[in-house]
């Protein structure tokens, strides 16, 4: 996941005229050494996120089943259009992942329903539930698969991986 130390990157890159493509250039030097590179972005449209979207082939959009989430998603999709137009025409959306879903609340149900209504096939079938173990893992500095691979949250991420690999 993104770290606080990366804030220095933004400050350092402000005066660089190629600041929006720095990550793409670095990744280009790897000469196809990896099949996949996963870039975890901060939840903001910062210079770090711009670099990631400029370098990426595909993006997976997590959508929290919360009140303002769909509004934020609309803004993100507008930004993606701009990036496709000017910096990365090949950027594609792999899908929208519903997260922090609580089946006990009407709000989660409504956000999931609205997302499926407006974005149809872009919404993954796998839904990541609100899960205590998922919330605890980062505070121990571990990904969920190392913290508690048997948790409901970890199993949901395994299901997501399977769904992505099928497509």
Short mmCIF file of C-alpha atoms in Angstrom, two decimals:
data_model
loop_
_atom_site.label_atom_id
_atom_site.label_comp_id
_atom_site.label_asym_id
_atom_site.label_seq_id
_atom_site.Cartn_x
_atom_site.Cartn_y
_atom_site.Cartn_z
CA UNK A 1 0.00 0.00 0.00
CA UNK A 2 0.96 3.61 -0.41
CA UNK A 3 3.08 5.03 2.37
CA UNK A 4 3.50 8.44 3.99
CA UNK A 5 7.11 8.48 2.74
CA UNK A 6 5.80 8.94 -0.80
CA UNK A 7 4.66 12.47 0.03
CA UNK A 8 8.28 13.50 -0.58
CA UNK A 9 7.93 12.21 -4.14
CA UNK A 10 5.20 14.74 -4.88
CA UNK A 11 7.20 17.64 -3.50
CA UNK A 12 10.33 16.52 -5.34
CA UNK A 13 8.50 16.10 -8.64
CA UNK A 14 6.61 19.42 -8.64
CA UNK A 15 9.28 21.23 -10.62
CA UNK A 16 9.88 18.32 -13.01
CA UNK A 17 8.14 18.92 -16.37
CA UNK A 18 7.75 15.14 -16.81
CA UNK A 19 6.21 14.63 -13.35
CA UNK A 20 3.11 12.87 -14.70
CA UNK A 21 5.06 10.14 -16.49
CA UNK A 22 7.88 9.41 -14.01
CA UNK A 23 6.51 6.03 -12.91
CA UNK A 24 5.81 4.94 -16.49
CA UNK A 25 9.45 5.62 -17.39
CA UNK A 26 10.78 3.67 -14.40
CA UNK A 27 8.51 0.70 -15.09
CA UNK A 28 9.49 0.81 -18.77
CA UNK A 29 13.10 0.13 -17.75
CA UNK A 30 12.11 -3.23 -16.26
CA UNK A 31 12.01 -4.70 -19.79
CA UNK A 32 9.03 -6.98 -19.17
CA UNK A 33 10.68 -8.67 -16.17
CA UNK A 34 7.26 -9.21 -14.57
CA UNK A 35 3.95 -10.58 -15.79
CA UNK A 36 2.00 -8.28 -13.47
CA UNK A 37 2.79 -5.21 -11.42
CA UNK A 38 0.14 -4.09 -8.96
CA UNK A 39 0.17 -0.43 -7.96
CA UNK A 40 -1.84 0.42 -4.85
CA UNK A 41 -2.85 4.08 -5.04
CA UNK A 42 -3.84 6.45 -2.27
CA UNK A 43 -7.56 7.29 -2.21
CA UNK A 44 -7.04 10.69 -3.79
CA UNK A 45 -6.36 12.11 -7.23
CA UNK A 46 -2.81 13.14 -6.40
CA UNK A 47 0.37 13.20 -8.47
CA UNK A 48 1.04 9.65 -7.26
CA UNK A 49 -2.31 8.47 -8.57
CA UNK A 50 -1.81 10.33 -11.84
CA UNK A 51 1.52 8.54 -12.29
CA UNK A 52 -0.06 5.17 -11.59
CA UNK A 53 -2.91 5.75 -14.06
CA UNK A 54 -0.46 6.95 -16.69
CA UNK A 55 1.67 3.81 -16.26
CA UNK A 56 -1.15 1.26 -15.95
CA UNK A 57 -2.77 -0.94 -18.56
CA UNK A 58 -5.75 -1.81 -16.37
CA UNK A 59 -7.29 -0.32 -13.28
CA UNK A 60 -9.43 -1.94 -10.62
CA UNK A 61 -11.63 0.56 -8.83
CA UNK A 62 -12.57 -0.22 -5.22
CA UNK A 63 -15.94 1.25 -4.29
CA UNK A 64 -16.78 1.42 -0.59
CA UNK A 65 -20.44 0.77 0.08
CA UNK A 66 -20.72 4.17 1.78
CA UNK A 67 -22.78 7.33 1.29
CA UNK A 68 -20.52 9.50 -0.93
CA UNK A 69 -18.81 6.64 -2.76
CA UNK A 70 -20.81 6.77 -6.00
CA UNK A 71 -20.32 10.53 -6.26
CA UNK A 72 -16.55 10.06 -5.91
CA UNK A 73 -16.64 7.30 -8.51
CA UNK A 74 -18.24 9.67 -11.01
CA UNK A 75 -15.44 12.17 -10.48
CA UNK A 76 -12.82 9.44 -10.85
CA UNK A 77 -14.32 8.27 -14.14
CA UNK A 78 -14.17 11.83 -15.50
CA UNK A 79 -10.49 11.96 -14.54
CA UNK A 80 -9.88 8.61 -16.24
CA UNK A 81 -11.39 10.03 -19.45
CA UNK A 82 -8.98 12.97 -19.29
CA UNK A 83 -6.01 10.69 -18.68
CA UNK A 84 -7.03 8.44 -21.58
CA UNK A 85 -7.32 11.48 -23.83
CA UNK A 86 -3.99 13.06 -22.96
CA UNK A 87 -1.61 10.65 -21.21
CA UNK A 88 -2.61 6.99 -21.55
CA UNK A 89 -5.03 6.09 -24.36
CA UNK A 90 -4.68 2.36 -23.62
CA UNK A 91 -5.89 2.58 -19.99
CA UNK A 92 -8.86 0.27 -19.41
CA UNK A 93 -11.07 -0.36 -16.40
CA UNK A 94 -10.83 -4.01 -15.32
CA UNK A 95 -13.79 -3.59 -13.03
CA UNK A 96 -15.38 -1.99 -10.00
CA UNK A 97 -14.96 -3.85 -6.71
CA UNK A 98 -17.58 -3.34 -4.02
CA UNK A 99 -15.83 -3.16 -0.62
CA UNK A 100 -16.77 -2.67 3.03
CA UNK A 101 -20.13 -4.24 2.24
CA UNK A 102 -22.34 -4.83 5.28
CA UNK A 103 -25.34 -6.95 4.33
CA UNK A 104 -27.14 -5.77 7.49
CA UNK A 105 -27.42 -2.16 6.29
CA UNK A 106 -29.76 -0.67 3.73
CA UNK A 107 -27.00 1.73 2.66
CA UNK A 108 -24.65 -1.06 1.57
CA UNK A 109 -27.49 -2.75 -0.28
CA UNK A 110 -28.44 0.52 -2.02
CA UNK A 111 -24.87 1.38 -3.08
CA UNK A 112 -24.38 -2.14 -4.47
CA UNK A 113 -27.70 -1.97 -6.31
CA UNK A 114 -26.95 1.48 -7.78
CA UNK A 115 -23.44 0.46 -8.85
CA UNK A 116 -24.79 -2.60 -10.68
CA UNK A 117 -27.57 -0.53 -12.24
CA UNK A 118 -25.28 2.20 -13.61
CA UNK A 119 -22.08 0.26 -14.31
CA UNK A 120 -23.57 -3.14 -15.18
CA UNK A 121 -20.86 -5.62 -16.26
CA UNK A 122 -18.05 -3.48 -14.86
CA UNK A 123 -19.01 -4.47 -11.30
CA UNK A 124 -17.23 -7.63 -10.14
CA UNK A 125 -19.46 -10.42 -8.84
CA UNK A 126 -17.15 -10.80 -5.84
CA UNK A 127 -17.97 -8.41 -3.01
CA UNK A 128 -15.54 -7.68 -0.16
CA UNK A 129 -17.45 -7.61 3.14
CA UNK A 130 -16.83 -5.32 6.07
CA UNK A 131 -14.57 -7.54 8.18
CA UNK A 132 -12.74 -6.93 11.46
CA UNK A 133 -9.66 -8.91 10.37
CA UNK A 134 -9.34 -6.82 7.19
CA UNK A 135 -9.36 -3.70 9.35
CA UNK A 136 -6.78 -5.08 11.78
CA UNK A 137 -4.21 -6.36 9.27
CA UNK A 138 -2.71 -2.97 8.26
CA UNK A 139 -2.20 -1.98 11.90
CA UNK A 140 0.07 -5.02 12.21
CA UNK A 141 1.87 -4.13 8.98
CA UNK A 142 0.67 -7.25 7.19
CA UNK A 143 -1.49 -8.03 4.18
CA UNK A 144 -4.62 -9.99 5.07
CA UNK A 145 -3.24 -13.22 3.60
CA UNK A 146 -0.36 -13.17 6.09
CA UNK A 147 -2.43 -11.84 8.98
CA UNK A 148 -5.40 -14.23 8.75
CA UNK A 149 -5.74 -16.20 5.52
CA UNK A 150 -8.80 -18.01 6.88
CA UNK A 151 -10.80 -14.83 7.49
CA UNK A 152 -13.92 -13.98 5.50
CA UNK A 153 -12.13 -10.96 4.03
CA UNK A 154 -9.14 -13.00 2.86
CA UNK A 155 -11.42 -15.59 1.28
CA UNK A 156 -13.24 -12.82 -0.56
CA UNK A 157 -9.96 -11.55 -2.01
CA UNK A 158 -9.11 -15.10 -3.12
CA UNK A 159 -12.50 -15.21 -4.85
CA UNK A 160 -11.72 -11.89 -6.55
CA UNK A 161 -8.39 -13.25 -7.80
CA UNK A 162 -10.17 -16.27 -9.28
CA UNK A 163 -12.78 -14.04 -10.93
CA UNK A 164 -10.09 -11.82 -12.47
CA UNK A 165 -8.11 -14.82 -13.74
CA UNK A 166 -11.22 -16.22 -15.47
CA UNK A 167 -11.63 -13.01 -17.45
#
